[in-house]
Coordinates of C-alpha atoms in Angstrom, one line a residue:
Chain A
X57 CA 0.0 0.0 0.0
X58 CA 1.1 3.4 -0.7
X59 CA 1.7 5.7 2.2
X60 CA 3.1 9.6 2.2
X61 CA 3.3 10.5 5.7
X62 CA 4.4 14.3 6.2
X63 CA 6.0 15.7 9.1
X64 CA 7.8 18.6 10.4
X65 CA 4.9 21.8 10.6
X66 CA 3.9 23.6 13.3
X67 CA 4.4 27.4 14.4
X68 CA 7.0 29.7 13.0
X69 CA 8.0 33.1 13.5
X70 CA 7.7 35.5 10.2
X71 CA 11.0 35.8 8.6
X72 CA 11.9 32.0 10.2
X73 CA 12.2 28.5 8.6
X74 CA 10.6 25.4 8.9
X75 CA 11.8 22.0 7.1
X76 CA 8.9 19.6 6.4
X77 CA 9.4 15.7 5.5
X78 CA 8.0 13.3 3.5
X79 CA 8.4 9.9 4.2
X80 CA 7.6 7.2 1.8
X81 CA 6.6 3.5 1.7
X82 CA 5.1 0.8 0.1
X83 CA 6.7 1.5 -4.2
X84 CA 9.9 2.7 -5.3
X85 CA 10.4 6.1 -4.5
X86 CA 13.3 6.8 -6.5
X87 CA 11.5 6.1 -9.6
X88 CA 8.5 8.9 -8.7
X89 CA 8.9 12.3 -9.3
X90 CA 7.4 14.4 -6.0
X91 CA 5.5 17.2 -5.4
X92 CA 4.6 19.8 -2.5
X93 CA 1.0 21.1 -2.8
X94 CA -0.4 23.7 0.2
X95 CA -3.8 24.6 0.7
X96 CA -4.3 27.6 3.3
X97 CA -6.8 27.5 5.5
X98 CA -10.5 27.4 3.6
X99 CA -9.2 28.0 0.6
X100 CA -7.8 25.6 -2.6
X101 CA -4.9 23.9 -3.5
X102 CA -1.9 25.5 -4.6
X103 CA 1.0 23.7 -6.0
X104 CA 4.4 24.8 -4.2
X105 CA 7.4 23.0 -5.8
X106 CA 8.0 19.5 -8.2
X107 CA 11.6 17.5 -7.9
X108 CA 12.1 14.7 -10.6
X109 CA 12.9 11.0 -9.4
X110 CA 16.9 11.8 -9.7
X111 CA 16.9 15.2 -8.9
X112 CA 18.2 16.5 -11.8
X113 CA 15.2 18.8 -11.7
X114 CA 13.4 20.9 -10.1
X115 CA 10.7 23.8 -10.4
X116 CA 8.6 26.2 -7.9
X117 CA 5.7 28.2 -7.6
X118 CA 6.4 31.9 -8.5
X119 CA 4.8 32.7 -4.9
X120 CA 7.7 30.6 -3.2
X121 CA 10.8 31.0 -5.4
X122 CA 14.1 32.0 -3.6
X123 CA 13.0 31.1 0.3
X124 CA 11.6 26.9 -0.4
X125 CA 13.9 24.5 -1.4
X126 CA 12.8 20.7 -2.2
X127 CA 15.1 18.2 -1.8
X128 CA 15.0 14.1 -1.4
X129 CA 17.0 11.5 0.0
X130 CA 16.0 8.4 -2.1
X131 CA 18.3 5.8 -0.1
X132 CA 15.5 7.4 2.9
X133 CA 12.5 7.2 0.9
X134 CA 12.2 11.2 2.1
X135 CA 11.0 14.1 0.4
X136 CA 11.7 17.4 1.8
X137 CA 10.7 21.2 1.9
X138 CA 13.0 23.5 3.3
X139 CA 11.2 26.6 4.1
X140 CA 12.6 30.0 4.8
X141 CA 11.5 33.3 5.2
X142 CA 7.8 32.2 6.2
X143 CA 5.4 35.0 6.3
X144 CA 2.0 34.6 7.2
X145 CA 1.0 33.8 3.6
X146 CA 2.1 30.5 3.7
X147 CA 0.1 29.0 6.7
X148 CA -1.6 26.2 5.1
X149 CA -1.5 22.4 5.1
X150 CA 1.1 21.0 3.2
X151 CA 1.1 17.9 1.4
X152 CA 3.5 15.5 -0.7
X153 CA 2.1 13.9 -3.6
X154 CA 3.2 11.1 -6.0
X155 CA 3.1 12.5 -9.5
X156 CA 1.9 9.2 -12.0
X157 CA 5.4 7.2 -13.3
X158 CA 6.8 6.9 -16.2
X159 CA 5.3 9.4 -18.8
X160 CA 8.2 11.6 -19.5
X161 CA 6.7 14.2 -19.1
X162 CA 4.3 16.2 -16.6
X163 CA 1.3 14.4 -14.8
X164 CA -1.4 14.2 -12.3
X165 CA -0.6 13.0 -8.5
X166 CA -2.2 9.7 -7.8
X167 CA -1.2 9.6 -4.2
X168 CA -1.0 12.4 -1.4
X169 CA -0.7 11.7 2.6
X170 CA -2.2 13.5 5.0
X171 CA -1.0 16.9 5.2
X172 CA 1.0 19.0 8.3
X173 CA 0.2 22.0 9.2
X174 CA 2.3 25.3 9.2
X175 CA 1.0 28.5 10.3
X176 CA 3.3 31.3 10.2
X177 CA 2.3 33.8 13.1
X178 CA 4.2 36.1 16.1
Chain B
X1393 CA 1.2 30.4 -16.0
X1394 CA -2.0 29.0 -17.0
X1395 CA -5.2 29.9 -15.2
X1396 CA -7.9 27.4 -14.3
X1397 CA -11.4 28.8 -13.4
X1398 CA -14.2 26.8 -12.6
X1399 CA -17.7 27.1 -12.4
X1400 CA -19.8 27.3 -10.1
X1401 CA -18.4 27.8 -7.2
X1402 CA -20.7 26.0 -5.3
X1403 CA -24.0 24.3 -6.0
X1404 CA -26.6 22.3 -3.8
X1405 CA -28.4 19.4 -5.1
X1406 CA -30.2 16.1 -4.1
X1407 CA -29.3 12.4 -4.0
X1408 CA -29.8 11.0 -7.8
X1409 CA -29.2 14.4 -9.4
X1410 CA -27.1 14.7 -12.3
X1411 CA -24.4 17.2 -11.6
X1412 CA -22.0 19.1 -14.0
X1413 CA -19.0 21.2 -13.1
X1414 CA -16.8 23.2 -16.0
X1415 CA -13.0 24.1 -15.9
X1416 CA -11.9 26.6 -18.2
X1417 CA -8.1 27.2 -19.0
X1418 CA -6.9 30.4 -19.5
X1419 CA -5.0 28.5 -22.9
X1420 CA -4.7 25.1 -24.7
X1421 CA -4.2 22.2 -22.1
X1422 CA -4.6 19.9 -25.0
X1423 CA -6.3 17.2 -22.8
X1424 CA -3.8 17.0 -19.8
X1425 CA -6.6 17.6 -16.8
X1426 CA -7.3 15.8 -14.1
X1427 CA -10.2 15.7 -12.0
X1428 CA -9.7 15.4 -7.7
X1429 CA -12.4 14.6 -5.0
X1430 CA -11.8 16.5 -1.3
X1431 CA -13.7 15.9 1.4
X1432 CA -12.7 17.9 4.9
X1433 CA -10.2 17.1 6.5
X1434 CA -8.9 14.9 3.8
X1435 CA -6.0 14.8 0.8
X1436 CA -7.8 15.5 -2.5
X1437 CA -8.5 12.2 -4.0
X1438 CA -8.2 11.9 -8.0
X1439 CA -11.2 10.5 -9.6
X1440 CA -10.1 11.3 -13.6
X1441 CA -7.1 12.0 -15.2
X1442 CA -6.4 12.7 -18.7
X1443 CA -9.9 14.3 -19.1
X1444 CA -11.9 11.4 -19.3
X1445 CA -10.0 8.2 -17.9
X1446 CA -11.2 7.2 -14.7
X1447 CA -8.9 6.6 -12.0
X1448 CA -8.6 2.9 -10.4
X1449 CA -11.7 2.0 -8.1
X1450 CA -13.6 5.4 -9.0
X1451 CA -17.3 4.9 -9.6
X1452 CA -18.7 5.1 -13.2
X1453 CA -20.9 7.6 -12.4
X1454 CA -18.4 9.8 -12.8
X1455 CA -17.0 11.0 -15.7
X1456 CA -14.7 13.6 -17.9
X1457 CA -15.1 15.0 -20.9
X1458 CA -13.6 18.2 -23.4
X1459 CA -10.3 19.3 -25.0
X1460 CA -8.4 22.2 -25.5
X1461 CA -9.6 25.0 -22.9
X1462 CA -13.5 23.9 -21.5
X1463 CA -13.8 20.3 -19.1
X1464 CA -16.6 19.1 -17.5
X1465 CA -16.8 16.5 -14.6
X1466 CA -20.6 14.6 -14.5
X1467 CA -21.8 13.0 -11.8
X1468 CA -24.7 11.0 -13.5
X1469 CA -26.4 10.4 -10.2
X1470 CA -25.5 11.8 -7.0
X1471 CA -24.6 9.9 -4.1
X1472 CA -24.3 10.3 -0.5
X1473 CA -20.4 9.6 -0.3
X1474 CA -20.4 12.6 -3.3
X1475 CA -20.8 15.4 -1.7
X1476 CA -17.4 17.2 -1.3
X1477 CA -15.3 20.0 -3.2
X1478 CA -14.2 19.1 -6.6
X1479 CA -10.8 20.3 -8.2
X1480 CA -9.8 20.4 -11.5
X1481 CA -5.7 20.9 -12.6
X1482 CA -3.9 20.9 -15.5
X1483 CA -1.0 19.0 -15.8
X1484 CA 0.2 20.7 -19.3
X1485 CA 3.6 22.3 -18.0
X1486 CA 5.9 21.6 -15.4
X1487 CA 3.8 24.7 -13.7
X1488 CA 0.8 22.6 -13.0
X1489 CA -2.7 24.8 -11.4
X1490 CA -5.7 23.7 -10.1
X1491 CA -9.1 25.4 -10.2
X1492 CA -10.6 26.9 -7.0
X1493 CA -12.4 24.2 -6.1
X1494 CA -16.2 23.2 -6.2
X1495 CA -18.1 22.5 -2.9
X1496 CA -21.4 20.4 -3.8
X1497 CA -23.8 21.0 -1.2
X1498 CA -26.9 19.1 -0.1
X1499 CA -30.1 20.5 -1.5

């Protein structure tokens, strides 16, 4: 069975950093490209940043370009979100999700977890 | 990057109605759109992909159709279990967006 299980929000300062992980089980991670996806609070879903199954690339959201960084360890089966300079426009639930394998080029995410919560606040 | 609107926002209707939702792009997706379930509390669930193929264990009721810049998701009869928000995204660039959602409500 597929699990994503995310880790790592909570409360941050504005102007602070938060690291969130992704950890993975039950198919091959290093053969799925990953995703981030946030949704603020009430509101829809907003995807944040997209890493490919080596690494060899990556892309962001305009809105978080320059402060988030996605990284993954695939020896781990972990997906990561380094996130700096947090203002309170990024308080949302972020989730990973498993973007389809193997059609060279972009596709839908058949798999998410559960989500973890950030909310950026003094 | 390419816009997705939706329509409506919201709608109420009744067990065994037949419900529509559109998803306009702002250009060409070709026919890279996928469709995703959310109830509260939960991850968004796909239920099509590729405009009209249904997802693995998703009910027939459902289904996709257009091309190019207007989609539609129809639920030919609703059910209990479908009343949630419904997301549409494109997946036509390595900037994929999703709609802004549509909560169907009980009538």
């Amino acid at each position: 069975e597929v699990q994503l299980v995310e880790s790592g929000g909570g409360l941050a300062q504005p102007g602070g950093s938060l690291r969130l992980s992704c950890e993975a089980s039950g198919f091959i991670f290093s053969s799925y490209e990953m995703n981030w996806v946030r949704q603020a609070p009430g509101k829809g879903l907003e995807w944040v940043a997209y890493i490919s199954s080596l690494s060899s690339n990556i892309y962001y959201a305009d809105s978080v370009k320059g402060r988030f960084t996605i990284s993954r360890d695939n020896a781990n089966n972990s997906l990561f979100l380094q996130m700096n300079s947090l203002s309170p426009e990024d308080t949302a639930v972020y989730f990973c999700a498993r973007e389809r394998a193997g059609a060279g080029r972009p596709d839908w995410f058949d798999s998410w977890g559960q989500g973890t919560l950030v909310t950026v606040s003094s | 990057d390419i816009q997705m609107t939706q329509s409506p926002s919201s709608l109420s209707a009744s067990v065994g109605d037949r419900v529509a939702i559109t998803c306009r792009a702002s250009q060409s997706i070709d026919n890279w759109l996928a469709w995703y379930q959310q109830k509260p509390g939960k991850p968004p669930q796909v239920l099509i992909y590729k405009t009209s193929k249904l997802e693995s264990g998703v009910p027939p009721r459902f289904s996709g159709s257009g091309s190019g810049t207007e989609f539609t998701l129809t639920i030919s009869s609703l059910q209990p279990d479908d009343f949630a928000t419904y997301y549409c995204q494109h997946y036509n660039s390595n900037s994929p967006t999703f709609g802004q959602g549509t909560k169907v409500e009980v009538k």
